[in-house]
Amino acid sequence: MIARRLVSLHSRVFLPSLRTMSSIPPPECLFKEMNIPNRQLYGPGPSTMPQAIGSSQAQPLLGHLHPEFVEIMSQVRLGLQYVFKTRNAYTFAVSGTGHAGMEAAILNLAERGETILVAKAGIWGMRAADLGRRLGLKVEVVEVPDGQVVPVSAIEEAAKRVKPAVIFVCHGESSTGIAQPLEGLSKIAHDNGGLLLVDTVASLGGAPFDADALGVDCVYTATQKVLNAPPGLAPISFSDRAMQKIKNRKERVASFYFDALELGNYWGCDGEMRRYHHTAPISSVYALREALAIIAKKGIDTLIQQHIDNAVALYSQLDQAGFKMFVEKKEDRLPCLHTVRVPEGVDWKAVQSSLFAQGIEVAGGLGATTGKIFRIGTFGQNSEPAKTKEVLSKFIQVVKEQSKL
Ligand SMILES: Cc1ncc(COP(=O)(O)O)c(C=O)c1O
C-alpha cells in the first residue's frame, strides 16, 4: 500500500507529462535526403576518398573485441609501421582527428612542469604551444616568419639553453606549405635529455619521412590527407625511448582516453590480454585498413615520389601562368600541399565559390595566411599528374577571370 503510494507520488513529481514531451516537433529537414555534392577535394584536407575506402565503411559492424576485428586492428598496426617506417611496438591509431594525436602525444611524453620546445613555422606550432600551456608545461618557442622553415641550428641553440623534455616540430606546416627539415633533430633532443615529437598530419606519404632512420620518438598523423580516408583516426607511434619515459612517469597521464599504455594494451602493443578501453570507431578502422592496403599495393616510396614529381609539374604550370608560390625556396616546399600567393586585386573567396560551383575545392589560407594564399592539396590519389593538371587549369582560368573583373 505504502509502496503503491510512493510509486504514484514519484510519477506525479518526476515524470514529465505527455504534453511536455511532445512540445518539440521532429525537425522537417530530417525527412529529406542530405545534400552531399560530389566535390573533388583539392584543399588542405579532407581529400577525395576513393570508392573502395568509402565502401569499406558500409561493411557490417563487428564488436570492438571480436576476434575478426582484433585481426583487422593488427593489420592496421602493421600497415602503420610500414607507412611511418618504424618497428615501434607502440604503433596504433587514436580515436579522434589529428588534434587527438597531438593531445595524446604531448600528454604522454611530458609531465607537468617540464619544458616543451616548439619549433613554430605556422599555426600548428602555435597550437602545440597552446596545448603545452593548457597542460601545465613550460613552453619555449623558436619561430620564423610564415613561409620559412625553422633552422635546425636555432632549435639546437634553444635546446641547449632550456633542456626540453620534448621538442615539437611540424613536418608539413599546412598553414604555410613548408616541409620542415628533420635531420639531426633527434640527436639534439636526446643530447639534451629530451624526446623528439613530429606532427606529420599533412605530410605522411606525401613527403620523405622515415621515423626510425630519423630517430623520431613520437609521430602522429591523420587519416584524411594523403591516406585519403575519412577524418576520425590519428595514427601514432611511440619509440622504445618514449615508452621508457611513459612507463616511468611520476604522475599518471591526466587523461584516461589518451593514455598510451591503456590504448597500447587495447591495440595489442604490449603482448598482454587486450582490455576494453573504449568502443573503437569500427567503420573508421575498416576505412584506415583499406587506405593502408592501397598504399601497400602501390608502395610507400612510389607514393612519395609521385607527390614529388607531381609537385614539380604543378610549380611549372603555375609559373607559366604567372603565379607566385608562397614558399620561395623550392627545397622548403611540401610536395603534397601547395601554397600560392593570391594575385593583387583577386578576391580569393570569389575564386573559391566559383570553383565550388564547378565541383572543385581549393582553399584559402589559415590563421595569419588567410587572404594571402590559396592552398591546393594534392593528397594521395589527387597527386596523379593528369588530375592535378586539369584542376589547376580550372583554378588558373577562374583566377584570371577574377582579375579581369
Ligand atoms: C599539420 C596539421 N596538424 C594538425 C592538424 C589537426 O588535424 P585535425 O583537423 O584532423 O584535428 C592539421 C589539420 O589540418 C594539420 O594540417
Short mmCIF file of C-alpha atoms and ligand atoms in Angstrom, two decimals:
data_model
loop_
_atom_site.label_atom_id
_atom_site.label_comp_id
_atom_site.label_asym_id
_atom_site.label_seq_id
_atom_site.Cartn_x
_atom_site.Cartn_y
_atom_site.Cartn_z
CA MET A 1 0.00 0.00 0.00
CA ILE A 2 2.74 2.40 1.08
CA ALA A 3 4.85 1.25 -1.86
CA ARG A 4 1.99 1.90 -4.31
CA ARG A 5 1.53 5.42 -2.89
CA LEU A 6 5.23 6.10 -3.27
CA VAL A 7 5.17 4.97 -6.91
CA SER A 8 2.19 7.20 -7.68
CA LEU A 9 3.83 10.16 -5.87
CA HIS A 10 7.04 9.52 -7.80
CA SER A 11 5.28 9.51 -11.17
CA ARG A 12 3.41 12.72 -10.30
CA VAL A 13 6.54 14.56 -9.19
CA PHE A 14 9.22 13.28 -11.55
CA LEU A 15 7.74 12.03 -14.79
CA PRO A 16 7.12 14.74 -17.39
CA SER A 17 3.58 14.89 -18.73
CA LEU A 18 2.98 13.71 -22.29
CA ARG A 19 2.19 17.28 -23.31
CA THR A 20 5.67 18.49 -22.27
CA MET A 21 7.33 15.57 -24.01
CA SER A 22 5.75 16.28 -27.39
CA SER A 23 6.39 20.04 -27.41
CA ILE A 24 9.40 19.80 -29.76
CA PRO A 25 8.29 18.69 -33.23
CA PRO A 26 10.59 16.45 -35.27
CA PRO A 27 12.79 18.66 -37.50
CA GLU A 28 11.33 18.82 -41.03
CA CYS A 29 14.84 18.82 -42.54
CA LEU A 30 15.41 15.27 -41.31
CA PHE A 31 12.62 13.98 -43.57
CA LYS A 32 14.65 14.99 -46.62
CA GLU A 33 17.84 13.48 -48.08
CA MET A 34 21.18 15.06 -47.09
CA ASN A 35 22.70 17.33 -49.70
CA ILE A 36 26.16 15.95 -50.43
CA PRO A 37 27.63 17.15 -53.72
CA ASN A 38 30.30 15.01 -55.33
CA ARG A 39 33.10 17.54 -54.85
CA GLN A 40 36.75 16.95 -55.71
CA LEU A 41 38.61 17.90 -52.56
CA TYR A 42 41.83 19.69 -53.55
CA GLY A 43 42.06 21.73 -50.36
CA PRO A 44 44.19 21.06 -47.28
CA GLY A 45 42.07 18.05 -46.30
CA PRO A 46 39.94 16.09 -46.12
CA SER A 47 40.96 14.82 -49.55
CA THR A 48 38.87 13.00 -52.15
CA MET A 49 38.10 9.50 -50.91
CA PRO A 50 38.46 6.50 -53.27
CA GLN A 51 35.35 4.37 -53.73
CA ALA A 52 37.00 1.32 -52.13
CA ILE A 53 37.62 3.20 -48.89
CA GLY A 54 34.06 4.54 -48.78
CA SER A 55 32.58 1.08 -49.43
CA SER A 56 34.67 -0.48 -46.66
CA GLN A 57 32.72 1.65 -44.20
CA ALA A 58 29.44 0.13 -45.31
CA GLN A 59 30.58 -3.36 -44.20
CA PRO A 60 28.70 -4.89 -41.24
CA LEU A 61 29.79 -3.75 -37.82
CA LEU A 62 31.75 -6.07 -35.55
CA GLY A 63 32.25 -5.74 -31.81
CA HIS A 64 35.36 -3.91 -30.66
CA LEU A 65 36.89 -7.09 -29.18
CA HIS A 66 35.60 -9.64 -31.69
CA PRO A 67 38.44 -11.81 -32.98
CA GLU A 68 37.94 -10.72 -36.61
CA PHE A 69 38.06 -7.04 -35.61
CA VAL A 70 41.14 -7.59 -33.46
CA GLU A 71 42.77 -9.19 -36.53
CA ILE A 72 41.91 -6.07 -38.58
CA MET A 73 43.45 -3.90 -35.83
CA SER A 74 46.65 -5.97 -36.06
CA GLN A 75 46.72 -5.47 -39.82
CA VAL A 76 46.28 -1.73 -39.32
CA ARG A 77 49.23 -1.69 -36.90
CA LEU A 78 51.43 -3.43 -39.49
CA GLY A 79 50.28 -1.01 -42.18
CA LEU A 80 51.06 1.96 -39.94
CA GLN A 81 54.53 0.62 -39.15
CA TYR A 82 55.03 0.38 -42.93
CA VAL A 83 53.97 3.97 -43.69
CA PHE A 84 55.71 5.53 -40.66
CA LYS A 85 58.76 3.33 -41.45
CA THR A 86 59.17 2.07 -37.91
CA ARG A 87 59.45 -1.10 -35.91
CA ASN A 88 57.98 0.61 -32.82
CA ALA A 89 55.71 -1.83 -30.96
CA TYR A 90 53.52 1.04 -29.74
CA THR A 91 52.12 1.94 -33.15
CA PHE A 92 48.33 2.26 -33.31
CA ALA A 93 45.54 4.74 -34.04
CA VAL A 94 44.00 7.14 -31.52
CA SER A 95 40.24 7.60 -31.93
CA GLY A 96 39.84 11.23 -32.91
CA THR A 97 41.23 13.54 -35.57
CA GLY A 98 44.78 14.91 -35.92
CA HIS A 99 44.29 17.08 -32.84
CA ALA A 100 43.68 13.91 -30.80
CA GLY A 101 47.07 12.66 -31.97
CA MET A 102 48.68 15.94 -30.89
CA GLU A 103 46.99 15.86 -27.47
CA ALA A 104 47.80 12.19 -26.91
CA ALA A 105 51.45 12.75 -27.85
CA ILE A 106 52.05 15.78 -25.63
CA LEU A 107 50.01 14.41 -22.71
CA ASN A 108 52.02 11.19 -22.63
CA LEU A 109 55.50 12.49 -23.39
CA ALA A 110 55.66 15.40 -20.94
CA GLU A 111 54.83 15.80 -17.26
CA ARG A 112 53.51 18.95 -15.60
CA GLY A 113 56.31 21.48 -15.04
CA GLU A 114 58.54 20.05 -17.77
CA THR A 115 59.53 22.08 -20.81
CA ILE A 116 58.33 21.66 -24.37
CA LEU A 117 60.36 23.42 -27.05
CA VAL A 118 58.17 24.25 -30.02
CA ALA A 119 59.58 24.98 -33.47
CA LYS A 120 56.89 27.29 -34.85
CA ALA A 121 56.59 27.88 -38.58
CA GLY A 122 52.84 28.48 -38.65
CA ILE A 123 49.58 27.65 -36.92
CA TRP A 124 50.42 24.08 -35.88
CA GLY A 125 53.42 25.11 -33.82
CA MET A 126 51.19 27.73 -32.24
CA ARG A 127 48.59 25.03 -31.44
CA ALA A 128 51.21 22.76 -29.84
CA ALA A 129 52.45 25.67 -27.72
CA ASP A 130 48.90 26.47 -26.63
CA LEU A 131 48.27 22.85 -25.73
CA GLY A 132 51.52 22.73 -23.75
CA ARG A 133 50.41 25.75 -21.69
CA ARG A 134 46.98 24.19 -21.07
CA LEU A 135 48.72 21.06 -19.79
CA GLY A 136 50.87 22.99 -17.34
CA LEU A 137 54.13 22.69 -19.27
CA LYS A 138 56.77 25.39 -19.63
CA VAL A 139 56.67 26.40 -23.26
CA GLU A 140 59.62 27.76 -25.23
CA VAL A 141 59.05 28.78 -28.84
CA VAL A 142 61.55 29.22 -31.67
CA GLU A 143 59.75 30.89 -34.52
CA VAL A 144 60.27 32.04 -38.07
CA PRO A 145 58.17 34.20 -40.40
CA ASP A 146 55.44 32.36 -42.33
CA GLY A 147 56.78 30.61 -45.42
CA GLN A 148 60.14 29.70 -43.88
CA VAL A 149 61.42 26.59 -42.13
CA VAL A 150 62.88 26.70 -38.63
CA PRO A 151 66.69 26.40 -38.89
CA VAL A 152 67.99 23.29 -37.14
CA SER A 153 70.74 25.47 -35.61
CA ALA A 154 68.08 27.66 -33.91
CA ILE A 155 66.39 24.57 -32.44
CA GLU A 156 69.77 23.31 -31.23
CA GLU A 157 70.66 26.61 -29.60
CA ALA A 158 67.32 26.74 -27.76
CA ALA A 159 67.51 23.07 -26.72
CA LYS A 160 70.94 23.58 -25.16
CA ARG A 161 69.56 26.54 -23.24
CA VAL A 162 66.23 25.15 -21.98
CA LYS A 163 66.88 21.37 -21.87
CA PRO A 164 63.37 20.47 -23.08
CA ALA A 165 61.62 17.22 -22.19
CA VAL A 166 60.07 17.35 -25.66
CA ILE A 167 60.96 19.10 -28.92
CA PHE A 168 57.88 19.57 -31.15
CA VAL A 169 58.19 20.12 -34.88
CA CYS A 170 55.54 20.09 -37.57
CA HIS A 171 56.89 18.28 -40.63
CA GLY A 172 54.24 19.58 -43.04
CA GLU A 173 53.02 23.00 -41.89
CA SER A 174 49.71 23.15 -43.72
CA SER A 175 49.07 26.84 -42.96
CA THR A 176 52.15 27.95 -44.92
CA GLY A 177 53.16 24.99 -47.10
CA ILE A 178 56.66 24.35 -45.76
CA ALA A 179 58.33 20.97 -45.18
CA GLN A 180 60.39 21.24 -42.01
CA PRO A 181 63.82 19.52 -42.24
CA LEU A 182 64.06 16.79 -39.60
CA GLU A 183 67.64 15.52 -39.96
CA GLY A 184 69.71 15.94 -36.80
CA LEU A 185 66.76 16.85 -34.57
CA SER A 186 66.57 13.57 -32.62
CA LYS A 187 70.26 13.86 -31.69
CA ILE A 188 69.63 17.39 -30.45
CA ALA A 189 66.63 16.18 -28.40
CA HIS A 190 68.46 13.16 -26.96
CA ASP A 191 71.74 15.01 -26.23
CA ASN A 192 69.72 17.46 -24.17
CA GLY A 193 67.76 14.79 -22.29
CA GLY A 194 64.51 15.02 -24.24
CA LEU A 195 62.35 13.38 -26.89
CA LEU A 196 61.54 14.35 -30.48
CA LEU A 197 57.85 14.70 -31.39
CA VAL A 198 56.84 15.18 -35.04
CA ASP A 199 53.45 16.15 -36.49
CA THR A 200 53.05 14.51 -39.91
CA VAL A 201 49.31 15.14 -40.29
CA ALA A 202 49.75 16.95 -43.61
CA SER A 203 52.89 15.19 -44.83
CA LEU A 204 52.90 11.43 -44.17
CA GLY A 205 53.01 9.60 -47.51
CA GLY A 206 53.41 12.88 -49.40
CA ALA A 207 56.98 13.80 -48.40
CA PRO A 208 60.00 11.70 -47.45
CA PHE A 209 59.76 10.51 -43.84
CA ASP A 210 61.42 7.62 -42.01
CA ALA A 211 60.66 7.53 -38.29
CA ASP A 212 63.35 5.03 -37.32
CA ALA A 213 66.13 6.44 -39.52
CA LEU A 214 65.36 9.94 -38.18
CA GLY A 215 65.25 8.68 -34.59
CA VAL A 216 61.79 10.15 -34.00
CA ASP A 217 60.34 9.34 -30.55
CA CYS A 218 56.74 10.08 -31.31
CA VAL A 219 54.99 10.76 -34.59
CA TYR A 220 51.30 11.18 -35.32
CA THR A 221 49.27 11.79 -38.43
CA ALA A 222 45.61 11.84 -39.50
CA THR A 223 43.61 9.74 -41.92
CA GLN A 224 42.08 12.44 -44.12
CA LYS A 225 45.09 13.78 -46.01
CA VAL A 226 47.46 11.56 -48.06
CA LEU A 227 45.76 8.40 -46.76
CA ASN A 228 42.50 9.56 -48.46
CA ALA A 229 40.39 8.03 -45.67
CA PRO A 230 37.67 9.88 -43.74
CA PRO A 231 38.73 12.01 -40.77
CA GLY A 232 38.37 10.34 -37.38
CA LEU A 233 41.55 8.45 -36.52
CA ALA A 234 45.02 9.71 -35.61
CA PRO A 235 47.69 7.09 -36.28
CA ILE A 236 50.53 7.41 -33.77
CA SER A 237 53.80 5.69 -32.93
CA PHE A 238 55.99 5.84 -29.80
CA SER A 239 59.66 4.75 -29.78
CA ASP A 240 61.05 2.47 -27.07
CA ARG A 241 62.77 5.51 -25.59
CA ALA A 242 59.42 7.33 -25.40
CA MET A 243 57.73 4.27 -23.85
CA GLN A 244 60.51 4.04 -21.28
CA LYS A 245 59.72 7.59 -20.21
CA ILE A 246 55.96 6.99 -20.23
CA LYS A 247 56.28 3.83 -18.11
CA ASN A 248 58.40 5.70 -15.56
CA ARG A 249 56.27 8.84 -15.23
CA LYS A 250 55.97 10.35 -11.75
CA GLU A 251 52.25 11.00 -12.30
CA ARG A 252 49.78 9.03 -14.40
CA VAL A 253 48.71 10.64 -17.66
CA ALA A 254 45.91 13.10 -16.84
CA SER A 255 43.63 11.56 -19.45
CA PHE A 256 42.31 8.01 -19.45
CA TYR A 257 41.13 8.27 -23.04
CA PHE A 258 44.57 9.28 -24.38
CA ASP A 259 46.73 7.16 -22.04
CA ALA A 260 49.27 5.44 -24.34
CA LEU A 261 49.59 2.44 -22.01
CA GLU A 262 45.83 1.84 -21.97
CA LEU A 263 45.48 2.44 -25.71
CA GLY A 264 48.54 0.32 -26.42
CA ASN A 265 47.03 -2.57 -24.49
CA TYR A 266 43.73 -2.32 -26.40
CA TRP A 267 45.63 -2.25 -29.71
CA GLY A 268 47.69 -5.31 -28.73
CA CYS A 269 51.04 -3.47 -28.47
CA ASP A 270 52.11 -4.85 -25.07
CA GLY A 271 51.57 -8.57 -25.73
CA GLU A 272 49.11 -8.79 -22.80
CA MET A 273 45.45 -9.75 -22.94
CA ARG A 274 43.52 -6.89 -24.54
CA ARG A 275 41.22 -5.00 -22.22
CA TYR A 276 38.22 -2.93 -23.21
CA HIS A 277 39.39 0.68 -23.27
CA HIS A 278 36.76 2.34 -25.44
CA THR A 279 34.49 1.27 -28.27
CA ALA A 280 36.71 1.75 -31.30
CA PRO A 281 35.08 3.54 -34.25
CA ILE A 282 34.82 0.22 -36.08
CA SER A 283 33.91 1.55 -39.54
CA SER A 284 36.71 4.14 -39.41
CA VAL A 285 39.18 1.35 -38.66
CA TYR A 286 37.91 -0.57 -41.73
CA ALA A 287 38.48 2.56 -43.81
CA LEU A 288 42.01 3.01 -42.48
CA ARG A 289 42.74 -0.68 -43.18
CA GLU A 290 41.58 -0.17 -46.78
CA ALA A 291 43.60 3.05 -47.17
CA LEU A 292 46.73 1.28 -45.92
CA ALA A 293 46.10 -1.63 -48.29
CA ILE A 294 46.00 0.79 -51.24
CA ILE A 295 49.35 2.27 -50.16
CA ALA A 296 50.91 -1.14 -49.52
CA LYS A 297 49.96 -2.24 -53.05
CA LYS A 298 51.35 0.95 -54.62
CA GLY A 299 54.43 1.10 -52.37
CA ILE A 300 55.06 3.94 -49.91
CA ASP A 301 58.17 5.17 -51.73
CA THR A 302 56.36 5.19 -55.08
CA LEU A 303 53.59 7.23 -53.47
CA ILE A 304 56.04 9.77 -52.03
CA GLN A 305 57.87 10.05 -55.37
CA GLN A 306 54.53 10.55 -57.15
CA HIS A 307 53.85 13.57 -54.90
CA ILE A 308 57.32 14.99 -55.57
CA ASP A 309 57.08 14.57 -59.37
CA ASN A 310 53.56 15.95 -59.38
CA ALA A 311 54.67 18.99 -57.36
CA VAL A 312 57.41 19.77 -59.90
CA ALA A 313 54.84 19.72 -62.73
CA LEU A 314 52.48 21.90 -60.66
CA TYR A 315 55.18 24.54 -59.97
CA SER A 316 55.91 24.75 -63.68
CA GLN A 317 52.23 25.04 -64.70
CA LEU A 318 51.65 27.80 -62.13
CA ASP A 319 54.88 29.58 -63.02
CA GLN A 320 53.97 29.61 -66.73
CA ALA A 321 50.62 31.12 -65.83
CA GLY A 322 52.37 33.92 -63.87
CA PHE A 323 51.59 32.75 -60.32
CA LYS A 324 54.00 33.09 -57.37
CA MET A 325 54.48 30.35 -54.81
CA PHE A 326 54.31 31.48 -51.15
CA VAL A 327 57.30 29.37 -50.09
CA GLU A 328 60.12 30.85 -52.09
CA LYS A 329 62.79 28.14 -51.73
CA LYS A 330 61.75 25.05 -53.70
CA GLU A 331 63.56 22.75 -51.27
CA ASP A 332 61.42 24.10 -48.39
CA ARG A 333 58.11 23.26 -50.08
CA LEU A 334 55.79 20.47 -49.03
CA PRO A 335 55.21 18.27 -52.11
CA CYS A 336 51.58 17.45 -51.25
CA LEU A 337 50.16 20.85 -50.21
CA HIS A 338 50.93 23.89 -52.31
CA THR A 339 50.59 27.49 -51.22
CA VAL A 340 50.13 30.04 -53.97
CA ARG A 341 50.07 33.80 -53.44
CA VAL A 342 46.69 35.44 -54.13
CA PRO A 343 47.45 37.82 -57.02
CA GLU A 344 46.93 41.55 -56.38
CA GLY A 345 43.26 42.56 -56.66
CA VAL A 346 41.88 38.99 -56.75
CA ASP A 347 39.05 38.10 -54.35
CA TRP A 348 40.10 34.66 -53.08
CA LYS A 349 36.65 33.90 -51.69
CA ALA A 350 35.06 34.54 -55.09
CA VAL A 351 37.61 32.19 -56.65
CA GLN A 352 36.74 29.53 -54.11
CA SER A 353 32.99 29.92 -54.71
CA SER A 354 33.42 29.77 -58.46
CA LEU A 355 35.44 26.54 -58.18
CA PHE A 356 32.87 25.08 -55.77
CA ALA A 357 30.27 25.67 -58.47
CA GLN A 358 32.45 23.56 -60.79
CA GLY A 359 32.66 20.77 -58.20
CA ILE A 360 36.20 21.54 -57.01
CA GLU A 361 37.53 22.63 -53.64
CA VAL A 362 40.65 24.79 -53.38
CA ALA A 363 41.14 26.56 -50.05
CA GLY A 364 42.28 29.95 -48.83
CA GLY A 365 44.93 30.47 -46.14
CA LEU A 366 44.70 29.61 -42.45
CA GLY A 367 45.43 31.88 -39.49
CA ALA A 368 47.93 34.55 -40.48
CA THR A 369 47.97 33.44 -44.12
CA THR A 370 44.21 33.99 -44.59
CA GLY A 371 43.64 36.25 -47.58
CA LYS A 372 47.27 35.96 -48.70
CA ILE A 373 47.36 32.48 -50.21
CA PHE A 374 45.46 29.69 -51.87
CA ARG A 375 46.11 26.20 -50.58
CA ILE A 376 45.97 23.41 -53.13
CA GLY A 377 46.21 19.92 -51.68
CA THR A 378 47.23 17.06 -53.96
CA PHE A 379 46.96 14.33 -51.36
CA GLY A 380 47.17 10.64 -52.26
CA GLN A 381 45.11 9.81 -55.35
CA ASN A 382 44.77 13.56 -56.07
CA SER A 383 48.50 13.63 -56.84
CA GLU A 384 48.03 11.88 -60.17
CA PRO A 385 49.52 14.38 -62.68
CA ALA A 386 46.62 14.35 -65.16
CA LYS A 387 44.06 15.11 -62.42
CA THR A 388 46.22 17.86 -60.93
CA LYS A 389 46.76 19.45 -64.34
CA GLU A 390 43.02 19.54 -65.02
CA VAL A 391 42.17 21.04 -61.62
CA LEU A 392 44.98 23.60 -61.93
CA SER A 393 43.80 24.66 -65.38
CA LYS A 394 40.35 25.38 -63.94
CA PHE A 395 41.90 27.22 -60.99
CA ILE A 396 44.09 29.35 -63.27
CA GLN A 397 41.15 30.17 -65.53
CA VAL A 398 38.93 31.25 -62.61
CA VAL A 399 41.66 33.45 -61.09
CA LYS A 400 42.32 35.08 -64.47
CA GLU A 401 38.60 35.77 -64.94
CA GLN A 402 38.50 37.27 -61.44
CA SER A 403 41.45 39.56 -62.06
CA LYS A 404 39.73 40.95 -65.19
CA LEU A 405 36.60 41.98 -63.26
C1 LIG B 1 49.79 19.84 -39.75
C2 LIG B 1 48.48 19.62 -39.07
N1 LIG B 1 48.47 19.23 -37.79
C3 LIG B 1 47.33 19.01 -37.13
C4 LIG B 1 46.12 19.18 -37.76
C5 LIG B 1 44.85 18.93 -37.00
O1 LIG B 1 44.17 17.85 -37.56
P1 LIG B 1 42.57 17.66 -37.42
O2 LIG B 1 41.91 18.78 -38.12
O3 LIG B 1 42.37 16.32 -38.10
O4 LIG B 1 42.26 17.62 -35.97
C6 LIG B 1 46.09 19.58 -39.10
C7 LIG B 1 44.81 19.80 -39.78
O5 LIG B 1 44.73 20.23 -40.89
C8 LIG B 1 47.30 19.81 -39.77
O6 LIG B 1 47.34 20.19 -41.04
#
